[in-house]
Short mmCIF file of C-alpha atoms in Angstrom, two decimals:
data_model
loop_
_atom_site.label_atom_id
_atom_site.label_comp_id
_atom_site.label_asym_id
_atom_site.label_seq_id
_atom_site.Cartn_x
_atom_site.Cartn_y
_atom_site.Cartn_z
CA MET Q 1235 -40.69 -39.94 -20.47
CA LYS Q 1236 -37.72 -38.44 -20.46
CA ALA Q 1237 -36.95 -36.19 -23.50
CA ILE Q 1238 -33.64 -34.32 -24.55
CA ALA Q 1239 -33.00 -32.13 -27.13
CA VAL Q 1240 -29.77 -32.21 -29.39
CA ILE Q 1241 -28.38 -29.18 -31.67
CA PRO Q 1242 -25.51 -30.62 -34.08
CA ALA Q 1243 -23.76 -27.52 -35.01
CA ARG Q 1244 -20.61 -27.80 -36.86
CA GLY Q 1245 -17.81 -25.14 -37.18
CA GLY Q 1246 -17.43 -25.25 -40.67
CA SER Q 1247 -19.79 -23.64 -43.36
CA LEU Q 1248 -19.25 -23.70 -46.86
CA GLY Q 1249 -22.18 -21.75 -47.76
CA LEU Q 1250 -22.09 -19.02 -45.03
CA PRO Q 1251 -18.77 -19.23 -42.87
CA GLY Q 1252 -19.58 -18.65 -39.23
CA LYS Q 1253 -23.24 -19.06 -39.67
CA ASN Q 1254 -24.23 -20.89 -36.38
CA ILE Q 1255 -22.69 -17.98 -34.35
CA LYS Q 1256 -23.75 -15.10 -36.45
CA PRO Q 1257 -26.56 -13.21 -34.60
CA LEU Q 1258 -29.81 -13.10 -36.22
CA ASN Q 1259 -31.95 -10.04 -34.65
CA GLY Q 1260 -29.11 -9.96 -31.87
CA ILE Q 1261 -29.43 -13.63 -31.03
CA PRO Q 1262 -26.77 -16.57 -32.64
CA LEU Q 1263 -28.40 -19.58 -34.87
CA VAL Q 1264 -27.21 -21.87 -32.23
CA GLY Q 1265 -28.70 -19.80 -29.42
CA ARG Q 1266 -31.90 -19.62 -31.15
CA ALA Q 1267 -32.25 -23.26 -31.09
CA VAL Q 1268 -31.31 -23.68 -27.46
CA LEU Q 1269 -33.92 -20.97 -26.52
CA ALA Q 1270 -36.93 -23.03 -28.28
CA ALA Q 1271 -35.86 -26.38 -26.69
CA VAL Q 1272 -35.34 -24.81 -23.13
CA GLY Q 1273 -39.10 -23.35 -23.31
CA SER Q 1274 -40.26 -26.69 -24.11
CA GLU Q 1275 -42.68 -28.49 -21.66
CA TYR Q 1276 -41.35 -31.74 -22.64
CA ILE Q 1277 -37.39 -31.13 -22.90
CA SER Q 1278 -35.50 -32.10 -19.88
CA ASP Q 1279 -32.07 -31.23 -21.07
CA VAL Q 1280 -30.54 -29.15 -24.17
CA TYR Q 1281 -27.16 -30.43 -25.46
CA VAL Q 1282 -25.11 -28.63 -28.34
CA SER Q 1283 -22.55 -30.99 -30.28
CA SER Q 1284 -19.91 -29.27 -32.03
CA ASP Q 1285 -16.27 -29.54 -33.16
CA SER Q 1286 -16.03 -25.86 -32.57
CA ARG Q 1287 -15.32 -24.57 -28.74
CA GLU Q 1288 -16.72 -21.22 -29.96
CA ILE Q 1289 -19.96 -22.51 -31.03
CA LEU Q 1290 -20.05 -24.51 -27.62
CA GLU Q 1291 -19.65 -21.53 -25.14
CA VAL Q 1292 -22.37 -19.69 -27.05
CA GLY Q 1293 -24.92 -22.56 -26.77
CA THR Q 1294 -23.76 -22.73 -22.88
CA ARG Q 1295 -24.45 -19.28 -22.67
CA TYR Q 1296 -27.77 -19.85 -23.81
CA GLY Q 1297 -28.75 -22.75 -21.43
CA ALA Q 1298 -27.40 -25.96 -23.30
CA HIS Q 1299 -24.79 -28.78 -21.99
CA ALA Q 1300 -21.79 -28.55 -24.12
CA ILE Q 1301 -20.54 -31.91 -26.44
CA LEU Q 1302 -17.35 -31.51 -27.89
CA ARG Q 1303 -17.68 -33.73 -31.06
CA PRO Q 1304 -14.62 -35.61 -32.36
CA ASP Q 1305 -13.30 -34.78 -35.87
CA ASP Q 1306 -13.96 -38.16 -37.50
CA ILE Q 1307 -17.89 -36.98 -37.38
CA SER Q 1308 -17.30 -33.30 -37.72
CA GLY Q 1309 -16.63 -33.05 -41.55
CA SER Q 1310 -18.70 -31.80 -44.23
CA THR Q 1311 -19.87 -35.27 -45.14
CA ALA Q 1312 -20.58 -36.57 -41.71
CA SER Q 1313 -24.42 -37.39 -41.21
CA SER Q 1314 -26.53 -35.57 -38.37
CA GLU Q 1315 -27.18 -39.17 -37.41
CA SER Q 1316 -23.35 -39.59 -36.04
CA ALA Q 1317 -23.55 -36.74 -34.17
CA LEU Q 1318 -26.80 -37.88 -32.38
CA LEU Q 1319 -25.55 -41.20 -31.63
CA HIS Q 1320 -22.51 -39.86 -30.28
CA ALA Q 1321 -24.51 -37.62 -28.19
CA LEU Q 1322 -26.30 -40.48 -26.90
CA ARG Q 1323 -23.72 -42.28 -25.88
CA HIS Q 1324 -22.16 -39.11 -24.14
CA VAL Q 1325 -25.45 -38.58 -22.22
CA ALA Q 1326 -25.60 -42.26 -21.22
CA GLU Q 1327 -22.16 -42.22 -19.87
CA THR Q 1328 -22.82 -38.70 -17.73
CA ASP Q 1329 -26.14 -39.47 -16.54
CA GLY Q 1330 -26.08 -43.04 -16.21
CA ALA Q 1331 -28.95 -43.97 -18.63
CA MET Q 1332 -30.51 -43.35 -22.01
CA PRO Q 1333 -33.34 -40.74 -22.28
CA ASP Q 1334 -36.87 -42.27 -24.01
CA ILE Q 1335 -36.98 -39.60 -26.55
CA ILE Q 1336 -34.48 -37.50 -28.47
CA VAL Q 1337 -35.10 -34.27 -30.29
CA PHE Q 1338 -33.15 -33.28 -32.87
CA LEU Q 1339 -32.86 -29.38 -33.93
CA GLN Q 1340 -31.19 -27.65 -36.82
CA CYS Q 1341 -29.72 -24.17 -36.34
CA THR Q 1342 -30.27 -23.66 -40.00
CA SER Q 1343 -34.13 -22.88 -39.32
CA PRO Q 1344 -33.94 -19.85 -37.22
CA PHE Q 1345 -37.88 -19.26 -36.42
CA THR Q 1346 -38.42 -22.72 -34.43
CA THR Q 1347 -40.44 -22.17 -31.29
CA SER Q 1348 -41.04 -24.21 -27.90
CA ALA Q 1349 -44.59 -24.84 -29.47
CA HIS Q 1350 -43.06 -26.22 -32.75
CA ILE Q 1351 -41.24 -28.79 -30.77
CA ASP Q 1352 -44.21 -29.61 -27.98
CA ALA Q 1353 -46.21 -30.72 -31.17
CA ILE Q 1354 -43.82 -33.11 -32.76
CA VAL Q 1355 -43.02 -34.97 -29.17
CA ARG Q 1356 -47.00 -34.91 -28.76
CA GLY Q 1357 -47.08 -36.29 -32.21
CA ILE Q 1358 -44.95 -39.45 -31.49
CA VAL Q 1359 -46.86 -39.89 -27.96
CA GLU Q 1360 -50.36 -39.50 -29.07
CA GLN Q 1361 -50.07 -41.16 -32.57
CA ASN Q 1362 -47.94 -44.04 -30.86
CA ALA Q 1363 -45.16 -43.38 -33.30
CA THR Q 1364 -41.35 -44.08 -33.15
CA SER Q 1365 -40.38 -40.86 -34.82
CA ALA Q 1366 -42.06 -37.73 -35.99
CA PHE Q 1367 -40.80 -34.60 -37.94
CA ALA Q 1368 -42.27 -31.08 -38.51
CA ALA Q 1369 -43.79 -30.25 -42.34
CA THR Q 1370 -45.59 -27.56 -43.91
CA GLU Q 1371 -48.28 -27.79 -46.46
CA ASP Q 1372 -47.03 -27.73 -50.12
CA HIS Q 1373 -48.86 -26.90 -52.96
CA GLY Q 1374 -45.94 -26.37 -55.70
CA PHE Q 1375 -45.84 -28.47 -58.69
CA ILE Q 1376 -42.58 -30.16 -59.01
CA TRP Q 1377 -41.19 -31.25 -62.53
CA GLN Q 1378 -38.08 -33.30 -63.58
CA ILE Q 1379 -36.55 -33.38 -67.10
CA ALA Q 1380 -36.61 -36.64 -69.00
CA ASP Q 1381 -33.86 -38.44 -70.92
CA ASP Q 1382 -35.17 -36.85 -74.16
CA GLY Q 1383 -35.06 -33.27 -72.46
CA SER Q 1384 -38.90 -32.82 -71.80
CA ALA Q 1385 -40.27 -31.86 -68.63
CA VAL Q 1386 -42.10 -34.25 -66.81
CA GLY Q 1387 -44.72 -33.36 -63.69
CA ILE Q 1388 -43.72 -35.48 -60.18
CA THR Q 1389 -46.40 -34.04 -58.41
CA HIS Q 1390 -48.93 -33.55 -61.08
CA ASP Q 1391 -50.16 -34.84 -64.47
CA GLU Q 1392 -49.34 -32.15 -66.87
CA THR Q 1393 -51.62 -33.91 -69.74
CA LYS Q 1394 -54.64 -33.22 -67.62
CA PRO Q 1395 -56.16 -29.90 -66.80
CA ARG Q 1396 -54.52 -28.54 -63.42
CA LEU Q 1397 -56.39 -29.17 -60.40
CA ARG Q 1398 -57.63 -26.13 -58.19
CA ARG Q 1399 -55.57 -25.80 -54.64
CA GLN Q 1400 -58.86 -27.07 -52.65
CA ASP Q 1401 -59.18 -30.00 -54.77
CA MET Q 1402 -55.47 -31.27 -54.46
CA THR Q 1403 -54.71 -34.33 -52.06
CA PRO Q 1404 -52.85 -32.47 -49.41
CA ARG Q 1405 -48.95 -32.66 -49.68
CA TYR Q 1406 -46.29 -31.83 -47.10
CA LEU Q 1407 -42.77 -30.45 -47.27
CA GLU Q 1408 -40.27 -31.73 -44.77
CA THR Q 1409 -39.23 -28.25 -43.00
CA GLY Q 1410 -35.86 -29.86 -42.08
CA ALA Q 1411 -36.31 -27.95 -38.43
CA VAL Q 1412 -37.43 -30.61 -35.92
CA TYR Q 1413 -37.22 -34.17 -35.72
CA ALA Q 1414 -38.26 -36.59 -32.84
CA MET Q 1415 -37.03 -40.24 -32.06
CA ARG Q 1416 -37.74 -42.91 -29.64
CA VAL Q 1417 -34.25 -43.78 -28.58
CA PRO Q 1418 -34.19 -47.43 -28.63
CA GLU Q 1419 -35.61 -47.86 -32.41
CA PHE Q 1420 -33.24 -45.05 -33.25
CA LEU Q 1421 -30.27 -46.72 -31.72
CA GLU Q 1422 -31.18 -49.89 -33.61
CA THR Q 1423 -32.05 -48.47 -37.23
CA GLN Q 1424 -29.34 -45.35 -36.69
CA ASN Q 1425 -31.86 -43.38 -38.98
CA ARG Q 1426 -34.07 -40.29 -38.29
CA PHE Q 1427 -37.02 -42.17 -39.84
CA CYS Q 1428 -37.20 -44.96 -37.72
CA GLY Q 1429 -40.42 -47.44 -37.29
CA ARG Q 1430 -43.76 -46.01 -37.48
CA THR Q 1431 -42.96 -42.18 -38.47
CA VAL Q 1432 -45.72 -39.54 -38.74
CA LEU Q 1433 -45.41 -35.93 -39.98
CA VAL Q 1434 -46.75 -32.83 -38.04
CA PRO Q 1435 -47.90 -30.25 -39.79
CA VAL Q 1436 -46.65 -26.70 -38.42
CA ASP Q 1437 -47.13 -22.95 -39.10
CA MET Q 1438 -43.52 -22.43 -39.82
CA PRO Q 1439 -41.97 -19.84 -42.35
CA PRO Q 1440 -40.00 -21.59 -44.93
CA VAL Q 1441 -36.71 -19.99 -44.34
CA GLU Q 1442 -33.81 -22.38 -44.28
CA ILE Q 1443 -30.13 -20.61 -43.94
CA ASP Q 1444 -27.57 -22.08 -46.11
CA THR Q 1445 -26.54 -18.99 -48.17
CA PRO Q 1446 -25.97 -15.06 -47.72
CA ALA Q 1447 -29.38 -14.92 -49.74
CA ASP Q 1448 -31.25 -16.78 -47.23
CA TRP Q 1449 -29.69 -14.97 -44.57
CA GLU Q 1450 -31.07 -11.44 -46.06
CA VAL Q 1451 -34.42 -13.46 -46.47
CA ALA Q 1452 -34.40 -14.34 -42.58
CA GLU Q 1453 -33.46 -10.73 -41.79
CA ALA Q 1454 -36.44 -9.34 -43.63
CA PHE Q 1455 -38.73 -11.83 -42.11
CA ALA Q 1456 -37.26 -11.24 -38.38
CA ARG Q 1457 -37.87 -7.04 -38.77
CA LEU Q 1458 -41.63 -7.80 -39.13
CA HIS Q 1459 -42.06 -10.92 -36.97
CA ASP Q 1460 -39.69 -12.86 -34.60
CA PRO Q 1461 -41.14 -15.04 -31.96
CA LEU Q 1462 -38.00 -15.41 -29.93
CA MET Q 1463 -37.74 -11.77 -29.18
CA THR Q 1464 -40.42 -12.06 -26.61
CA VAL Q 1465 -38.01 -14.74 -24.61
CA PRO Q 1466 -37.02 -13.79 -20.84
CA GLY Q 1467 -33.33 -12.41 -20.86
CA GLN Q 1468 -33.49 -10.51 -24.18
CA LYS Q 1469 -34.49 -6.99 -22.54
CA ILE Q 1470 -32.33 -4.05 -22.24
CA LYS Q 1471 -32.36 -1.06 -19.97
CA ALA Q 1472 -29.81 1.26 -21.73
CA LEU Q 1473 -29.49 2.19 -25.53
CA VAL Q 1474 -25.85 3.70 -26.53
CA THR Q 1475 -25.71 5.46 -29.95
CA ASP Q 1476 -22.90 6.99 -32.11
CA PHE Q 1477 -23.77 10.19 -33.68
CA ASP Q 1478 -22.78 10.79 -37.05
CA GLY Q 1479 -24.19 8.03 -39.33
CA VAL Q 1480 -26.69 7.40 -36.72
CA HIS Q 1481 -28.13 10.62 -35.66
CA THR Q 1482 -27.13 12.09 -39.13
CA ASP Q 1483 -26.56 11.19 -42.54
CA ASP Q 1484 -22.75 11.17 -42.12
CA LEU Q 1485 -22.63 14.63 -44.08
CA VAL Q 1486 -21.44 17.94 -43.02
CA ILE Q 1487 -21.91 21.47 -44.21
CA VAL Q 1488 -18.81 23.44 -44.05
CA HIS Q 1489 -19.57 27.06 -43.60
CA GLN Q 1490 -17.50 30.38 -44.63
CA ASP Q 1491 -16.12 30.85 -41.25
CA GLY Q 1492 -15.04 27.49 -40.95
CA SER Q 1493 -18.36 26.26 -38.74
CA GLU Q 1494 -19.90 23.16 -39.35
CA SER Q 1495 -23.70 22.13 -39.29
CA VAL Q 1496 -25.23 18.68 -39.68
CA ARG Q 1497 -28.47 17.43 -40.92
CA CYS Q 1498 -30.91 15.33 -37.97
CA SER Q 1499 -34.16 13.53 -38.44
CA ARG Q 1500 -37.35 14.96 -36.32
CA SER Q 1501 -38.62 11.51 -36.82
CA ASP Q 1502 -35.48 10.18 -34.78
CA GLY Q 1503 -36.27 12.66 -32.21
CA MET Q 1504 -39.72 11.33 -31.75
CA GLY Q 1505 -38.46 7.55 -31.40
CA ILE Q 1506 -35.90 8.66 -28.81
CA GLU Q 1507 -38.48 10.17 -26.69
CA ALA Q 1508 -40.61 7.43 -26.65
CA LEU Q 1509 -37.99 5.12 -25.39
CA LYS Q 1510 -37.00 8.14 -22.89
CA LYS Q 1511 -40.68 7.76 -21.55
CA ARG Q 1512 -40.24 3.96 -20.90
CA GLY Q 1513 -37.24 4.45 -18.64
CA LEU Q 1514 -34.29 3.60 -21.12
CA ARG Q 1515 -31.09 4.94 -20.38
CA LEU Q 1516 -29.60 6.82 -23.31
CA LEU Q 1517 -26.18 7.83 -24.09
CA ILE Q 1518 -24.66 9.17 -27.36
CA LEU Q 1519 -20.72 8.29 -27.43
CA SER Q 1520 -18.94 10.00 -30.49
CA ARG Q 1521 -15.53 10.73 -31.69
CA GLU Q 1522 -16.80 13.93 -33.36
CA GLN Q 1523 -15.44 16.77 -31.40
CA ASN Q 1524 -18.13 19.43 -32.93
CA PRO Q 1525 -20.05 20.94 -30.09
CA VAL Q 1526 -23.26 20.40 -32.37
CA VAL Q 1527 -23.20 16.62 -30.89
CA LYS Q 1528 -23.66 18.13 -27.05
CA ALA Q 1529 -25.98 20.85 -28.54
CA ARG Q 1530 -28.53 17.63 -30.11
CA ALA Q 1531 -27.81 15.42 -27.05
CA VAL Q 1532 -29.05 18.40 -24.76
CA LYS Q 1533 -31.92 18.78 -27.52
CA LEU Q 1534 -32.86 15.19 -27.10
CA ASN Q 1535 -32.32 15.02 -23.37
CA MET Q 1536 -29.56 12.33 -23.52
CA ASP Q 1537 -26.31 11.70 -21.92
CA VAL Q 1538 -23.34 12.63 -24.15
CA GLN Q 1539 -19.55 11.72 -24.38
CA HIS Q 1540 -18.18 13.41 -27.34
CA HIS Q 1541 -14.43 13.50 -28.55
CA VAL Q 1542 -13.79 10.05 -27.73
CA HIS Q 1543 -11.23 8.12 -29.45
CA ASN Q 1544 -11.49 4.95 -27.65
CA LYS Q 1545 -14.88 4.04 -27.41
CA LEU Q 1546 -14.79 0.97 -25.68
CA PRO Q 1547 -13.05 1.98 -22.10
CA ALA Q 1548 -15.56 4.89 -22.05
CA LEU Q 1549 -18.45 2.89 -22.50
CA ASP Q 1550 -17.40 0.46 -19.86
CA ALA Q 1551 -16.87 3.05 -17.25
CA TRP Q 1552 -20.23 4.55 -18.00
CA ARG Q 1553 -21.83 1.07 -18.01
CA ILE Q 1554 -20.19 0.52 -14.15
CA GLU Q 1555 -21.28 3.98 -13.17
CA GLN Q 1556 -24.80 2.95 -14.33
CA LYS Q 1557 -24.71 -0.33 -12.69
CA LEU Q 1558 -25.38 -2.02 -15.88
CA ASP Q 1559 -24.39 -5.71 -17.12
CA TRP Q 1560 -23.01 -5.72 -21.23
CA SER Q 1561 -26.06 -7.94 -21.71
CA GLU Q 1562 -28.70 -5.22 -20.55
CA ILE Q 1563 -26.91 -2.59 -23.15
CA ALA Q 1564 -28.21 -2.07 -27.12
CA TYR Q 1565 -25.58 -0.29 -29.28
CA VAL Q 1566 -26.22 1.13 -32.75
CA GLY Q 1567 -23.15 2.25 -34.68
CA ASN Q 1568 -22.25 2.66 -38.43
CA ASP Q 1569 -18.40 2.85 -38.44
CA LEU Q 1570 -15.16 0.77 -37.81
CA ASN Q 1571 -14.92 2.37 -34.28
CA ASP Q 1572 -17.92 1.05 -33.07
CA VAL Q 1573 -17.40 -2.47 -33.64
CA GLU Q 1574 -15.71 -3.30 -30.10
CA CYS Q 1575 -18.55 -1.65 -28.60
CA MET Q 1576 -21.29 -3.50 -30.64
CA GLN Q 1577 -19.71 -6.82 -29.89
CA ALA Q 1578 -19.50 -6.35 -26.02
CA CYS Q 1579 -23.20 -5.29 -25.76
CA GLY Q 1580 -26.30 -7.54 -25.53
CA MET Q 1581 -27.79 -6.27 -28.69
CA SER Q 1582 -26.30 -4.55 -31.47
CA PHE Q 1583 -27.88 -2.28 -34.60
CA ALA Q 1584 -26.65 -0.68 -37.52
CA PRO Q 1585 -28.45 1.53 -40.13
CA SER Q 1586 -28.46 -0.02 -43.67
CA ASP Q 1587 -25.50 2.79 -44.94
CA ALA Q 1588 -23.34 1.61 -42.18
CA HIS Q 1589 -19.80 0.36 -43.01
CA ARG Q 1590 -19.76 -3.23 -44.84
CA ASP Q 1591 -17.93 -4.81 -41.42
CA VAL Q 1592 -20.26 -3.47 -39.20
CA LEU Q 1593 -23.04 -4.52 -41.02
CA GLY Q 1594 -21.47 -8.07 -40.76
CA ILE Q 1595 -21.37 -8.12 -37.19
CA ALA Q 1596 -24.58 -6.28 -36.62
CA GLY Q 1597 -27.23 -8.39 -34.73
CA VAL Q 1598 -30.06 -6.18 -36.55
CA LYS Q 1599 -29.37 -4.59 -40.04
CA LEU Q 1600 -32.14 -1.55 -39.66
CA ALA Q 1601 -33.76 -0.65 -42.95
CA LYS Q 1602 -33.42 2.86 -42.73
CA GLN Q 1603 -30.13 4.77 -43.20
CA GLY Q 1604 -28.70 7.01 -40.68
CA GLY Q 1605 -30.23 10.44 -40.18
CA GLN Q 1606 -33.05 9.44 -41.82
CA GLY Q 1607 -35.28 7.47 -39.71
CA ALA Q 1608 -32.96 4.54 -38.46
CA LEU Q 1609 -33.74 5.67 -34.56
CA ARG Q 1610 -37.26 5.77 -35.20
CA GLU Q 1611 -37.11 2.30 -36.76
CA LEU Q 1612 -35.11 0.98 -34.06
CA SER Q 1613 -37.14 2.75 -31.12
CA GLU Q 1614 -40.64 1.08 -32.75
CA TYR Q 1615 -38.44 -2.25 -32.91
CA LEU Q 1616 -37.68 -2.45 -29.38
CA ILE Q 1617 -41.24 -1.45 -28.08
CA ALA Q 1618 -43.23 -3.61 -30.86
CA ASN Q 1619 -41.07 -6.64 -29.39
CA ASN Q 1620 -41.27 -5.61 -25.85
CA LEU Q 1621 -37.30 -5.46 -25.28
CA VAL Q 1622 -37.18 -2.84 -23.02
CA VAL Q 1623 -37.20 -3.30 -19.03
CA GLN Q 1624 -39.73 -0.80 -17.51
#
């Protein structure tokens, strides 16, 4: 039995532009779907189908094959099935044969895991089905509005006493995350629900990203638990930080003699110490020329470069000196002069009070503000998710 995974990912998105390549916890949505498929014990090959070369480039970076989708099946009205059928034709032409099972994954479900995919494929095989999909148990009460404007129960009878949850007949909500189909039946019906269909209950957070509000919910959940943070290749060897707005609250006290002082967090110092003990290489990279930057770096036992106006070349030189790949560096910044470095590094973080453009490109938006525990939060995040190479 040969099973492949196909991830349709259009370049256009009305609700949240660019969402398919927007990093969530440092991993773009399309990359998260690819990683889940790559880790499946059943999937032999993973394909990303898109009209966007940028999305395809990201997909291949995480281990997928690229399928450039034609414009006539790439618009907002094009069905997912049309992309799957096009992908199957591509696979047949390049491999010389059709797979037995196609697994359809959606980027908008960011917490899909390899275990979820394996469960759906097993559902087809073990239950002698032709299609299967992921579902979660649902206990909600659904209503609709009748022609006369009154409310009518759909999943319950409002004229009778309400049942306790444990007395209800189990109901399930389609997650929209994972579908699997036997290829011959899918080709015949051109419908993801083909022949005998079974649902497979999964333990999956009910998060589907279509709007900015959905993204905020996903970020909040990911800060607590992100199953993809333990995947190979996501660990770092170095952390680079801006100074003002990261180590400090971005305020300065000017004394009568013209000297300046800033305020830092002792809690952040403890977080930096914990990372240092795990062997992480640490650098402060700052545009500020105040000697307090160097003094704080000495206190924290961090490398420091300050009064740096063009940060990316300076970071690149340090990276080469340290024999590091960009993917092995995490960067935390708060203002526009940090953007290039954040985009170049493998992981990027921003305090919650960073500039809005910085928050927009940060892989992880921290809950704490600069100088008020952001670095401690970052250190605990890296350690808890086993992201530091030791």
